[in-house]
Amino acid sequence: MIIMLDYKDTRPIYEQVVEKFQTLILKGVLEPDEQLPSVRSLAVELSINPNTIQRAYGELERQGFIYTVKGRGGFVRYNEDLLEIKKERLKKQLLEVMKEAEELNIPLEELVGQLRSGQ
């Protein structure tokens, strides 16, 4: 499993781990009921403290992305509600960007053009 952390990112490491797993789950890279790496093995792989991974897994479970089986570890939980939540968050972020662009007098057409060109 490839999870890349950005040490220049101002967010805590556990939040980055949570976001990476959310993305992998929502994109279907991690299948429903697939077992997650153990806390210890992922901590070693990423060269970070196991408590950081434990905190990330706890947050993923709280948000409904994973479930834990006592003695066996964490597993992917997937349902359409999670995808809808992510879509709503993305729409909210997009509206915030559009509002900020409007405040800076950047025309909507310019934003759309940049989105289409991927730049």
CSV table of N, CA, C and O in Angstrom, one decimal:
chain,number,residue,atom,x,y,z
A,1,MET,N,0.9,-1.2,0.0
A,1,MET,CA,0.0,0.0,0.0
A,1,MET,C,0.9,1.2,0.0
A,1,MET,O,1.9,1.3,0.8
A,2,ILE,N,0.6,2.2,-0.9
A,2,ILE,CA,1.4,3.3,-1.0
A,2,ILE,C,0.7,4.5,-0.4
A,2,ILE,O,-0.3,5.0,-0.9
A,3,ILE,N,1.2,5.0,0.7
A,3,ILE,CA,0.7,6.3,1.3
A,3,ILE,C,1.9,7.2,1.4
A,3,ILE,O,2.9,6.8,2.0
A,4,MET,N,1.8,8.3,0.8
A,4,MET,CA,2.9,9.3,0.8
A,4,MET,C,2.4,10.4,1.8
A,4,MET,O,1.4,11.0,1.6
A,5,LEU,N,3.3,10.8,2.7
A,5,LEU,CA,3.0,11.9,3.6
A,5,LEU,C,3.8,13.1,3.2
A,5,LEU,O,4.9,13.0,2.6
A,6,ASP,N,3.2,14.2,3.4
A,6,ASP,CA,3.9,15.5,3.0
A,6,ASP,C,4.3,16.2,4.3
A,6,ASP,O,3.4,16.7,5.1
A,7,TYR,N,5.6,16.2,4.6
A,7,TYR,CA,6.1,16.7,5.9
A,7,TYR,C,6.1,18.2,5.9
A,7,TYR,O,6.3,18.9,6.9
A,8,LYS,N,5.8,18.8,4.7
A,8,LYS,CA,5.7,20.3,4.6
A,8,LYS,C,4.3,20.7,4.9
A,8,LYS,O,4.0,21.9,5.2
A,9,ASP,N,3.3,19.8,4.9
A,9,ASP,CA,1.9,20.1,5.1
A,9,ASP,C,1.8,20.5,6.6
A,9,ASP,O,2.4,19.9,7.5
A,10,THR,N,1.0,21.5,6.9
A,10,THR,CA,0.9,22.0,8.2
A,10,THR,C,-0.1,21.2,9.1
A,10,THR,O,-0.1,21.3,10.3
A,11,ARG,N,-0.9,20.3,8.4
A,11,ARG,CA,-1.8,19.4,9.1
A,11,ARG,C,-1.1,18.4,9.9
A,11,ARG,O,0.0,17.9,9.4
A,12,PRO,N,-1.6,17.9,11.0
A,12,PRO,CA,-1.0,16.8,11.7
A,12,PRO,C,-0.9,15.5,10.8
A,12,PRO,O,-1.7,15.3,9.9
A,13,ILE,N,0.1,14.7,11.1
A,13,ILE,CA,0.3,13.5,10.3
A,13,ILE,C,-0.9,12.6,10.3
A,13,ILE,O,-1.3,12.0,9.3
A,14,TYR,N,-1.5,12.4,11.5
A,14,TYR,CA,-2.7,11.5,11.5
A,14,TYR,C,-3.8,12.0,10.6
A,14,TYR,O,-4.5,11.1,10.0
A,15,GLU,N,-4.0,13.3,10.4
A,15,GLU,CA,-5.0,13.8,9.5
A,15,GLU,C,-4.7,13.5,8.1
A,15,GLU,O,-5.6,13.1,7.3
A,16,GLN,N,-3.4,13.5,7.7
A,16,GLN,CA,-3.0,13.1,6.4
A,16,GLN,C,-3.2,11.6,6.1
A,16,GLN,O,-3.7,11.3,5.1
A,17,VAL,N,-2.9,10.8,7.2
A,17,VAL,CA,-3.2,9.4,7.0
A,17,VAL,C,-4.7,9.1,6.9
A,17,VAL,O,-5.1,8.3,6.0
A,18,VAL,N,-5.5,9.8,7.6
A,18,VAL,CA,-7.0,9.7,7.5
A,18,VAL,C,-7.4,10.0,6.1
A,18,VAL,O,-8.1,9.3,5.5
A,19,GLU,N,-6.9,11.2,5.6
A,19,GLU,CA,-7.3,11.6,4.3
A,19,GLU,C,-6.9,10.6,3.2
A,19,GLU,O,-7.7,10.3,2.3
A,20,LYS,N,-5.7,10.1,3.3
A,20,LYS,CA,-5.2,9.1,2.3
A,20,LYS,C,-6.1,7.9,2.3
A,20,LYS,O,-6.4,7.4,1.2
A,21,PHE,N,-6.4,7.3,3.5
A,21,PHE,CA,-7.3,6.2,3.6
A,21,PHE,C,-8.7,6.4,3.0
A,21,PHE,O,-9.2,5.6,2.3
A,22,GLN,N,-9.2,7.6,3.4
A,22,GLN,CA,-10.5,8.0,2.9
A,22,GLN,C,-10.5,7.9,1.3
A,22,GLN,O,-11.4,7.4,0.7
A,23,THR,N,-9.5,8.5,0.7
A,23,THR,CA,-9.4,8.6,-0.7
A,23,THR,C,-9.3,7.2,-1.3
A,23,THR,O,-10.0,6.8,-2.3
A,24,LEU,N,-8.4,6.3,-0.7
A,24,LEU,CA,-8.3,4.9,-1.2
A,24,LEU,C,-9.6,4.2,-1.1
A,24,LEU,O,-9.9,3.4,-2.0
A,25,ILE,N,-10.3,4.4,0.0
A,25,ILE,CA,-11.6,3.7,0.2
A,25,ILE,C,-12.6,4.2,-0.8
A,25,ILE,O,-13.3,3.4,-1.5
A,26,LEU,N,-12.8,5.5,-1.0
A,26,LEU,CA,-13.8,6.1,-1.8
A,26,LEU,C,-13.5,5.8,-3.3
A,26,LEU,O,-14.4,5.7,-4.1
A,27,LYS,N,-12.2,5.7,-3.7
A,27,LYS,CA,-11.9,5.4,-5.1
A,27,LYS,C,-12.0,3.9,-5.4
A,27,LYS,O,-11.8,3.4,-6.5
A,28,GLY,N,-12.2,3.1,-4.3
A,28,GLY,CA,-12.3,1.6,-4.5
A,28,GLY,C,-11.0,0.9,-4.6
A,28,GLY,O,-11.0,-0.3,-4.9
A,29,VAL,N,-9.9,1.6,-4.3
A,29,VAL,CA,-8.6,0.9,-4.2
A,29,VAL,C,-8.6,-0.1,-3.1
A,29,VAL,O,-8.1,-1.2,-3.3
A,30,LEU,N,-9.2,0.3,-2.0
A,30,LEU,CA,-9.4,-0.6,-0.9
A,30,LEU,C,-10.8,-1.1,-0.9
A,30,LEU,O,-11.7,-0.3,-0.9
A,31,GLU,N,-11.0,-2.4,-1.0
A,31,GLU,CA,-12.3,-3.0,-1.2
A,31,GLU,C,-13.0,-3.2,0.2
A,31,GLU,O,-12.3,-3.3,1.2
A,32,PRO,N,-14.3,-3.2,0.1
A,32,PRO,CA,-15.1,-3.4,1.4
A,32,PRO,C,-14.6,-4.7,2.0
A,32,PRO,O,-14.4,-5.7,1.3
A,33,ASP,N,-14.5,-4.7,3.3
A,33,ASP,CA,-14.1,-5.8,4.2
A,33,ASP,C,-12.6,-6.3,4.0
A,33,ASP,O,-12.2,-7.3,4.5
A,34,GLU,N,-11.9,-5.5,3.2
A,34,GLU,CA,-10.4,-5.7,3.1
A,34,GLU,C,-9.7,-5.3,4.4
A,34,GLU,O,-10.0,-4.3,5.0
A,35,GLN,N,-8.8,-6.1,4.8
A,35,GLN,CA,-8.1,-5.8,6.1
A,35,GLN,C,-7.0,-4.8,5.9
A,35,GLN,O,-6.3,-4.8,4.9
A,36,LEU,N,-7.0,-3.9,6.8
A,36,LEU,CA,-6.0,-2.8,6.8
A,36,LEU,C,-4.7,-3.3,7.4
A,36,LEU,O,-4.7,-4.3,8.1
A,37,PRO,N,-3.6,-2.7,7.0
A,37,PRO,CA,-2.3,-3.1,7.6
A,37,PRO,C,-2.4,-2.9,9.1
A,37,PRO,O,-3.1,-2.0,9.6
A,38,SER,N,-1.6,-3.7,9.9
A,38,SER,CA,-1.6,-3.5,11.3
A,38,SER,C,-1.0,-2.2,11.7
A,38,SER,O,-0.3,-1.6,10.9
A,39,VAL,N,-1.3,-1.7,12.8
A,39,VAL,CA,-0.8,-0.4,13.3
A,39,VAL,C,0.7,-0.4,13.3
A,39,VAL,O,1.3,0.5,12.8
A,40,ARG,N,1.3,-1.5,13.8
A,40,ARG,CA,2.7,-1.6,13.9
A,40,ARG,C,3.4,-1.6,12.5
A,40,ARG,O,4.3,-0.9,12.3
A,41,SER,N,2.9,-2.4,11.6
A,41,SER,CA,3.5,-2.5,10.3
A,41,SER,C,3.4,-1.2,9.5
A,41,SER,O,4.3,-0.8,8.8
A,42,LEU,N,2.2,-0.5,9.6
A,42,LEU,CA,2.1,0.7,8.9
A,42,LEU,C,3.0,1.8,9.5
A,42,LEU,O,3.6,2.6,8.8
A,43,ALA,N,3.1,1.8,10.8
A,43,ALA,CA,4.0,2.8,11.5
A,43,ALA,C,5.4,2.6,11.0
A,43,ALA,O,6.1,3.5,10.7
A,44,VAL,N,5.9,1.3,10.9
A,44,VAL,CA,7.2,1.0,10.4
A,44,VAL,C,7.4,1.4,9.0
A,44,VAL,O,8.4,2.1,8.6
A,45,GLU,N,6.4,1.1,8.2
A,45,GLU,CA,6.4,1.4,6.7
A,45,GLU,C,6.5,2.9,6.5
A,45,GLU,O,7.3,3.4,5.6
A,46,LEU,N,5.8,3.7,7.3
A,46,LEU,CA,5.8,5.2,7.1
A,46,LEU,C,6.8,5.9,8.0
A,46,LEU,O,6.9,7.1,8.0
A,47,SER,N,7.5,5.1,8.9
A,47,SER,CA,8.5,5.7,9.8
A,47,SER,C,7.9,6.7,10.7
A,47,SER,O,8.4,7.8,10.9
A,48,ILE,N,6.7,6.4,11.3
A,48,ILE,CA,6.1,7.3,12.2
A,48,ILE,C,5.7,6.5,13.5
A,48,ILE,O,5.6,5.2,13.5
A,49,ASN,N,5.3,7.2,14.5
A,49,ASN,CA,4.9,6.6,15.8
A,49,ASN,C,3.6,5.8,15.6
A,49,ASN,O,2.7,6.3,15.0
A,50,PRO,N,3.6,4.6,16.2
A,50,PRO,CA,2.4,3.8,16.1
A,50,PRO,C,1.1,4.5,16.7
A,50,PRO,O,0.0,4.2,16.3
A,51,ASN,N,1.3,5.3,17.7
A,51,ASN,CA,0.2,6.1,18.3
A,51,ASN,C,-0.5,7.0,17.2
A,51,ASN,O,-1.7,7.2,17.3
A,52,THR,N,0.3,7.4,16.3
A,52,THR,CA,-0.2,8.3,15.2
A,52,THR,C,-1.1,7.5,14.3
A,52,THR,O,-2.2,7.9,13.9
A,53,ILE,N,-0.7,6.3,14.0
A,53,ILE,CA,-1.6,5.4,13.2
A,53,ILE,C,-2.8,5.0,13.9
A,53,ILE,O,-3.9,5.0,13.4
A,54,GLN,N,-2.6,4.7,15.2
A,54,GLN,CA,-3.8,4.3,16.1
A,54,GLN,C,-4.8,5.4,16.1
A,54,GLN,O,-6.0,5.2,16.0
A,55,ARG,N,-4.3,6.6,16.2
A,55,ARG,CA,-5.2,7.8,16.2
A,55,ARG,C,-6.0,7.9,14.9
A,55,ARG,O,-7.2,8.2,14.8
A,56,ALA,N,-5.2,7.7,13.8
A,56,ALA,CA,-5.8,7.8,12.5
A,56,ALA,C,-6.9,6.8,12.3
A,56,ALA,O,-8.0,7.0,11.8
A,57,TYR,N,-6.6,5.5,12.7
A,57,TYR,CA,-7.6,4.4,12.6
A,57,TYR,C,-8.8,4.7,13.4
A,57,TYR,O,-9.9,4.4,13.0
A,58,GLY,N,-8.6,5.3,14.6
A,58,GLY,CA,-9.7,5.6,15.5
A,58,GLY,C,-10.6,6.7,14.8
A,58,GLY,O,-11.8,6.6,14.9
A,59,GLU,N,-10.0,7.6,14.2
A,59,GLU,CA,-10.8,8.7,13.5
A,59,GLU,C,-11.5,8.1,12.3
A,59,GLU,O,-12.7,8.4,12.1
A,60,LEU,N,-10.9,7.2,11.5
A,60,LEU,CA,-11.5,6.5,10.4
A,60,LEU,C,-12.7,5.7,10.9
A,60,LEU,O,-13.8,5.7,10.2
A,61,GLU,N,-12.6,5.1,12.0
A,61,GLU,CA,-13.7,4.3,12.5
A,61,GLU,C,-14.8,5.2,13.0
A,61,GLU,O,-16.0,4.9,12.7
A,62,ARG,N,-14.5,6.3,13.7
A,62,ARG,CA,-15.5,7.2,14.1
A,62,ARG,C,-16.3,7.8,13.0
A,62,ARG,O,-17.5,8.0,13.1
A,63,GLN,N,-15.6,8.0,11.8
A,63,GLN,CA,-16.2,8.6,10.7
A,63,GLN,C,-17.0,7.5,9.8
A,63,GLN,O,-17.6,7.8,8.9
A,64,GLY,N,-16.8,6.2,10.2
A,64,GLY,CA,-17.5,5.2,9.5
A,64,GLY,C,-16.8,4.6,8.3
A,64,GLY,O,-17.4,3.8,7.5
A,65,PHE,N,-15.5,4.9,8.1
A,65,PHE,CA,-14.8,4.3,7.0
A,65,PHE,C,-14.2,2.9,7.2
A,65,PHE,O,-14.0,2.2,6.3
A,66,ILE,N,-14.0,2.6,8.5
A,66,ILE,CA,-13.5,1.3,8.8
A,66,ILE,C,-14.2,0.7,10.1
A,66,ILE,O,-14.9,1.5,10.7
A,67,TYR,N,-14.1,-0.5,10.3
A,67,TYR,CA,-14.6,-1.2,11.5
A,67,TYR,C,-13.5,-2.1,12.1
A,67,TYR,O,-12.6,-2.5,11.3
A,68,THR,N,-13.5,-2.3,13.4
A,68,THR,CA,-12.5,-3.1,14.0
A,68,THR,C,-13.1,-4.4,14.5
A,68,THR,O,-14.2,-4.5,15.0
A,69,VAL,N,-12.4,-5.5,14.3
A,69,VAL,CA,-12.7,-6.8,14.8
A,69,VAL,C,-11.7,-7.1,15.9
A,69,VAL,O,-10.5,-7.2,15.6
A,70,LYS,N,-12.1,-7.3,17.1
A,70,LYS,CA,-11.2,-7.5,18.2
A,70,LYS,C,-10.3,-8.7,18.0
A,70,LYS,O,-10.7,-9.7,17.6
A,71,GLY,N,-9.0,-8.4,18.1
A,71,GLY,CA,-8.0,-9.4,17.9
A,71,GLY,C,-7.6,-9.7,16.4
A,71,GLY,O,-6.7,-10.4,16.2
A,72,ARG,N,-8.3,-9.0,15.5
A,72,ARG,CA,-8.0,-9.3,14.1
A,72,ARG,C,-7.6,-8.0,13.4
A,72,ARG,O,-7.0,-8.0,12.3
A,73,GLY,N,-8.0,-6.8,13.9
A,73,GLY,CA,-7.6,-5.6,13.3
A,73,GLY,C,-8.7,-4.8,12.6
A,73,GLY,O,-9.9,-5.0,12.9
A,74,GLY,N,-8.3,-3.9,11.8
A,74,GLY,CA,-9.2,-3.0,11.1
A,74,GLY,C,-9.6,-3.5,9.7
A,74,GLY,O,-8.7,-4.0,9.0
A,75,PHE,N,-10.8,-3.2,9.3
A,75,PHE,CA,-11.3,-3.6,8.0
A,75,PHE,C,-12.1,-2.4,7.3
A,75,PHE,O,-12.7,-1.6,8.0
A,76,VAL,N,-12.1,-2.4,6.0
A,76,VAL,CA,-12.7,-1.4,5.3
A,76,VAL,C,-14.2,-1.5,5.3
A,76,VAL,O,-14.8,-2.6,5.1
A,77,ARG,N,-14.9,-0.4,5.7
A,77,ARG,CA,-16.4,-0.4,5.6
A,77,ARG,C,-16.7,0.6,4.5
A,77,ARG,O,-16.2,1.7,4.5
A,78,TYR,N,-17.5,0.2,3.6
A,78,TYR,CA,-17.9,1.2,2.5
A,78,TYR,C,-19.4,1.2,2.3
A,78,TYR,O,-20.0,0.1,2.3
A,79,ASN,N,-19.9,2.4,2.2
A,79,ASN,CA,-21.3,2.5,1.8
A,79,ASN,C,-21.5,3.8,1.1
A,79,ASN,O,-20.7,4.7,1.2
A,80,GLU,N,-22.6,3.9,0.4
A,80,GLU,CA,-22.8,5.1,-0.5
A,80,GLU,C,-22.9,6.4,0.3
A,80,GLU,O,-22.6,7.4,-0.2
A,81,ASP,N,-23.3,6.3,1.6
A,81,ASP,CA,-23.4,7.5,2.4
A,81,ASP,C,-22.0,8.2,2.5
A,81,ASP,O,-22.0,9.4,2.5
A,82,LEU,N,-21.0,7.4,2.6
A,82,LEU,CA,-19.6,8.0,2.7
A,82,LEU,C,-19.3,8.8,1.5
A,82,LEU,O,-18.7,9.9,1.5
A,83,LEU,N,-19.6,8.2,0.3
A,83,LEU,CA,-19.4,8.9,-0.9
A,83,LEU,C,-20.2,10.2,-1.0
A,83,LEU,O,-19.6,11.3,-1.4
A,84,GLU,N,-21.4,10.2,-0.6
A,84,GLU,CA,-22.2,11.4,-0.6
A,84,GLU,C,-21.7,12.5,0.4
A,84,GLU,O,-21.7,13.6,0.0
A,85,ILE,N,-21.2,12.1,1.5
A,85,ILE,CA,-20.6,13.0,2.5
A,85,ILE,C,-19.4,13.7,1.8
A,85,ILE,O,-19.2,14.9,1.9
A,86,LYS,N,-18.5,12.9,1.2
A,86,LYS,CA,-17.3,13.4,0.5
A,86,LYS,C,-17.7,14.4,-0.6
A,86,LYS,O,-17.1,15.4,-0.8
A,87,LYS,N,-18.8,14.0,-1.4
A,87,LYS,CA,-19.2,14.9,-2.5
A,87,LYS,C,-19.7,16.2,-1.9
A,87,LYS,O,-19.4,17.3,-2.5
A,88,GLU,N,-20.4,16.2,-0.8
A,88,GLU,CA,-20.9,17.4,-0.2
A,88,GLU,C,-19.8,18.3,0.3
A,88,GLU,O,-19.8,19.5,0.1
A,89,ARG,N,-18.8,17.7,0.9
A,89,ARG,CA,-17.6,18.4,1.3
A,89,ARG,C,-16.9,19.1,0.1
A,89,ARG,O,-16.5,20.2,0.2
A,90,LEU,N,-16.8,18.3,-0.9
A,90,LEU,CA,-16.1,18.9,-2.1
A,90,LEU,C,-16.9,20.0,-2.7
A,90,LEU,O,-16.4,21.1,-3.1
A,91,LYS,N,-18.3,19.9,-2.8
A,91,LYS,CA,-19.1,21.0,-3.3
A,91,LYS,C,-19.0,22.2,-2.4
A,91,LYS,O,-18.9,23.3,-2.9
A,92,LYS,N,-18.9,22.0,-1.1
A,92,LYS,CA,-18.7,23.2,-0.2
A,92,LYS,C,-17.4,23.9,-0.4
A,92,LYS,O,-17.3,25.1,-0.5
A,93,GLN,N,-16.4,23.1,-0.6
A,93,GLN,CA,-15.0,23.7,-0.9
A,93,GLN,C,-15.1,24.4,-2.2
A,93,GLN,O,-14.5,25.5,-2.3
A,94,LEU,N,-15.7,23.9,-3.2
A,94,LEU,CA,-15.8,24.5,-4.5
A,94,LEU,C,-16.5,25.9,-4.4
A,94,LEU,O,-16.1,26.9,-5.0
A,95,LEU,N,-17.6,25.9,-3.6
A,95,LEU,CA,-18.4,27.1,-3.4
A,95,LEU,C,-17.5,28.2,-2.7
A,95,LEU,O,-17.6,29.4,-3.0
A,96,GLU,N,-16.7,27.7,-1.8
A,96,GLU,CA,-15.8,28.7,-1.1
A,96,GLU,C,-14.8,29.3,-2.0
A,96,GLU,O,-14.5,30.5,-2.0
A,97,VAL,N,-14.2,28.4,-2.9
A,97,VAL,CA,-13.3,28.9,-3.9
A,97,VAL,C,-13.9,29.9,-4.9
A,97,VAL,O,-13.4,30.9,-5.2
A,98,MET,N,-15.1,29.6,-5.3
A,98,MET,CA,-15.9,30.4,-6.2
A,98,MET,C,-16.1,31.8,-5.5
A,98,MET,O,-16.0,32.8,-6.2
A,99,LYS,N,-16.5,31.8,-4.3
A,99,LYS,CA,-16.7,33.0,-3.5
A,99,LYS,C,-15.5,33.9,-3.4
A,99,LYS,O,-15.5,35.1,-3.6
A,100,GLU,N,-14.4,33.2,-3.1
A,100,GLU,CA,-13.1,33.9,-3.0
A,100,GLU,C,-12.7,34.5,-4.4
A,100,GLU,O,-12.2,35.6,-4.5
A,101,ALA,N,-12.9,33.7,-5.4
A,101,ALA,CA,-12.5,34.2,-6.8
A,101,ALA,C,-13.4,35.4,-7.1
A,101,ALA,O,-12.9,36.4,-7.7
A,102,GLU,N,-14.6,35.4,-6.7
A,102,GLU,CA,-15.5,36.5,-7.0
A,102,GLU,C,-15.0,37.8,-6.3
A,102,GLU,O,-15.0,38.9,-6.8
A,103,GLU,N,-14.6,37.6,-5.0
A,103,GLU,CA,-14.0,38.7,-4.2
A,103,GLU,C,-12.8,39.3,-4.9
A,103,GLU,O,-12.5,40.5,-4.7
A,104,LEU,N,-12.0,38.4,-5.6
A,104,LEU,CA,-10.8,38.9,-6.3
A,104,LEU,C,-11.1,39.3,-7.7
A,104,LEU,O,-10.1,39.5,-8.5
A,105,ASN,N,-12.3,39.3,-8.1
A,105,ASN,CA,-12.7,39.7,-9.5
A,105,ASN,C,-12.2,38.8,-10.5
A,105,ASN,O,-11.8,39.2,-11.6
A,106,ILE,N,-12.1,37.5,-10.2
A,106,ILE,CA,-11.7,36.5,-11.2
A,106,ILE,C,-13.0,36.0,-11.8
A,106,ILE,O,-13.8,35.4,-11.1
A,107,PRO,N,-13.1,36.1,-13.1
A,107,PRO,CA,-14.4,35.7,-13.8
A,107,PRO,C,-14.5,34.2,-13.7
A,107,PRO,O,-13.6,33.4,-13.7
A,108,LEU,N,-15.8,33.7,-13.5
A,108,LEU,CA,-16.1,32.3,-13.4
A,108,LEU,C,-15.6,31.6,-14.7
A,108,LEU,O,-15.0,30.5,-14.5
A,109,GLU,N,-15.7,32.2,-15.8
A,109,GLU,CA,-15.2,31.5,-17.1
A,109,GLU,C,-13.7,31.2,-17.0
A,109,GLU,O,-13.2,30.2,-17.5
A,110,GLU,N,-12.9,32.1,-16.3
A,110,GLU,CA,-11.5,31.9,-16.2
A,110,GLU,C,-11.2,30.7,-15.3
A,110,GLU,O,-10.4,29.8,-15.6
A,111,LEU,N,-12.0,30.6,-14.2
A,111,LEU,CA,-11.9,29.4,-13.3
A,111,LEU,C,-12.2,28.1,-14.0
A,111,LEU,O,-11.5,27.1,-14.0
A,112,VAL,N,-13.3,28.1,-14.8
A,112,VAL,CA,-13.7,26.9,-15.5
A,112,VAL,C,-12.7,26.6,-16.5
A,112,VAL,O,-12.4,25.4,-16.7
A,113,GLY,N,-12.2,27.6,-17.2
A,113,GLY,CA,-11.1,27.3,-18.2
A,113,GLY,C,-9.9,26.7,-17.6
A,113,GLY,O,-9.3,25.7,-18.2
A,114,GLN,N,-9.5,27.1,-16.4
A,114,GLN,CA,-8.4,26.5,-15.8
A,114,GLN,C,-8.7,25.1,-15.3
A,114,GLN,O,-7.8,24.2,-15.4
A,115,LEU,N,-9.9,24.9,-14.9
A,115,LEU,CA,-10.2,23.5,-14.5
A,115,LEU,C,-10.2,22.6,-15.7
A,115,LEU,O,-9.7,21.5,-15.6
A,116,ARG,N,-10.7,23.0,-16.8
A,116,ARG,CA,-10.8,22.2,-18.0
A,116,ARG,C,-9.4,21.9,-18.5
A,116,ARG,O,-9.1,20.8,-19.0
A,117,SER,N,-8.5,22.9,-18.4
A,117,SER,CA,-7.1,22.7,-19.0
A,117,SER,C,-6.2,22.0,-18.0
A,117,SER,O,-5.1,21.5,-18.3
A,118,GLY,N,-6.7,21.9,-16.7
A,118,GLY,CA,-6.0,21.1,-15.7
A,118,GLY,C,-4.8,21.9,-15.1
A,118,GLY,O,-3.8,21.4,-14.6
A,119,GLN,N,-4.8,23.3,-15.3
A,119,GLN,CA,-3.7,24.1,-14.8
A,119,GLN,C,-4.1,25.0,-13.7
A,119,GLN,O,-5.1,25.7,-13.8
